[in-house]
Amino acid sequence: MYKKIQEKIYQSKTVRMSIGLLFILLFLFFIYLLRNQTPGRSVFYPPCPFYHFTRLYCPGCGTGRALHSLANLEILKAFSFNILTVLLTPFLLFSF
């Protein structure tokens, strides 16, 4: 009986570690995409209907540009696009 419990604990740790590794790899891939795809000039970012009709950037456009700037370590430039995104990104990263 003790071996079965120990085996279940090992399996649950293995599953948790595998899921954690998967999230880390997905996060690194997301950073790679953000770093290499320029907003507004890439197929990766969908066109903004708000900008199309009004020629004004919406908060979503600013968030995308801010995340792109953060991925390229351009913090002051990211602040100019969306201050809230820059301030909340560290909290969101460490909450996981």
GROMACS .gro file of C-alpha atoms in nm:
model
   96
    1MET     CA    1   0.000   0.000   0.000
    2TYR     CA    2   0.282   0.239   0.084
    3LYS     CA    3   0.439   0.178  -0.259
    4LYS     CA    4   0.113   0.270  -0.434
    5ILE     CA    5   0.091   0.599  -0.245
    6GLN     CA    6   0.456   0.673  -0.316
    7GLU     CA    7   0.403   0.592  -0.685
    8LYS     CA    8   0.102   0.827  -0.706
    9ILE     CA    9   0.301   1.107  -0.544
   10TYR     CA   10   0.586   1.053  -0.791
   11GLN     CA   11   0.344   1.054  -1.085
   12SER     CA   12   0.175   1.372  -0.967
   13LYS     CA   13   0.513   1.544  -0.925
   14THR     CA   14   0.616   1.429  -1.272
   15VAL     CA   15   0.293   1.559  -1.423
   16ARG     CA   16   0.327   1.893  -1.244
   17MET     CA   17   0.688   1.929  -1.355
   18SER     CA   18   0.594   1.841  -1.714
   19ILE     CA   19   0.314   2.098  -1.716
   20GLY     CA   20   0.547   2.357  -1.564
   21LEU     CA   21   0.809   2.288  -1.831
   22LEU     CA   22   0.543   2.318  -2.100
   23PHE     CA   23   0.434   2.659  -1.967
   24ILE     CA   24   0.795   2.779  -1.957
   25LEU     CA   25   0.851   2.669  -2.317
   26LEU     CA   26   0.527   2.837  -2.430
   27PHE     CA   27   0.627   3.154  -2.247
   28LEU     CA   28   0.968   3.157  -2.417
   29PHE     CA   29   0.806   3.100  -2.757
   30PHE     CA   30   0.563   3.386  -2.690
   31ILE     CA   31   0.854   3.616  -2.598
   32TYR     CA   32   1.035   3.509  -2.916
   33LEU     CA   33   0.729   3.600  -3.125
   34LEU     CA   34   0.685   3.933  -2.947
   35ARG     CA   35   1.049   4.020  -2.992
   36ASN     CA   36   1.068   3.938  -3.363
   37GLN     CA   37   0.727   4.048  -3.491
   38THR     CA   38   0.679   4.424  -3.517
   39PRO     CA   39   0.323   4.541  -3.440
   40GLY     CA   40   0.149   4.692  -3.740
   41ARG     CA   41   0.390   4.532  -3.988
   42SER     CA   42   0.335   4.166  -3.915
   43VAL     CA   43   0.078   3.900  -3.992
   44PHE     CA   44   0.109   3.784  -3.629
   45TYR     CA   45  -0.090   4.087  -3.507
   46PRO     CA   46  -0.447   4.114  -3.640
   47PRO     CA   47  -0.558   4.449  -3.785
   48CYS     CA   48  -0.734   4.678  -3.541
   49PRO     CA   49  -1.087   4.777  -3.652
   50PHE     CA   50  -1.089   5.076  -3.414
   51TYR     CA   51  -0.770   5.213  -3.572
   52HIS     CA   52  -0.902   5.136  -3.920
   53PHE     CA   53  -1.210   5.355  -3.872
   54THR     CA   54  -1.080   5.629  -3.642
   55ARG     CA   55  -0.700   5.636  -3.700
   56LEU     CA   56  -0.663   5.634  -3.320
   57TYR     CA   57  -0.479   5.363  -3.131
   58CYS     CA   58  -0.692   5.164  -2.889
   59PRO     CA   59  -0.562   5.027  -2.555
   60GLY     CA   60  -0.515   4.687  -2.721
   61CYS     CA   61  -0.285   4.840  -2.983
   62GLY     CA   62  -0.087   5.011  -2.708
   63THR     CA   63  -0.065   4.688  -2.511
   64GLY     CA   64   0.072   4.499  -2.810
   65ARG     CA   65   0.329   4.769  -2.879
   66ALA     CA   66   0.423   4.790  -2.510
   67LEU     CA   67   0.474   4.413  -2.487
   68HIS     CA   68   0.685   4.423  -2.803
   69SER     CA   69   0.897   4.701  -2.652
   70LEU     CA   70   0.931   4.514  -2.321
   71ALA     CA   71   1.043   4.201  -2.506
   72ASN     CA   72   1.312   4.414  -2.670
   73LEU     CA   73   1.402   4.570  -2.331
   74GLU     CA   74   1.291   4.919  -2.439
   75ILE     CA   75   1.120   5.012  -2.113
   76LEU     CA   76   1.081   5.386  -2.168
   77LYS     CA   77   0.934   5.327  -2.512
   78ALA     CA   78   0.693   5.073  -2.359
   79PHE     CA   79   0.581   5.334  -2.104
   80SER     CA   80   0.491   5.569  -2.390
   81PHE     CA   81   0.260   5.306  -2.543
   82ASN     CA   82   0.074   5.179  -2.235
   83ILE     CA   83   0.178   5.257  -1.878
   84LEU     CA   84  -0.062   5.011  -1.717
   85THR     CA   85   0.076   4.718  -1.917
   86VAL     CA   86   0.430   4.796  -1.809
   87LEU     CA   87   0.330   4.828  -1.444
   88LEU     CA   88   0.118   4.511  -1.435
   89THR     CA   89   0.343   4.279  -1.638
   90PRO     CA   90   0.579   4.190  -1.348
   91PHE     CA   91   0.282   4.111  -1.122
   92LEU     CA   92   0.124   3.891  -1.387
   93LEU     CA   93   0.450   3.707  -1.447
   94PHE     CA   94   0.512   3.636  -1.080
   95SER     CA   95   0.151   3.541  -1.005
   96PHE     CA   96   0.201   3.212  -1.187
   0.00000   0.00000   0.00000
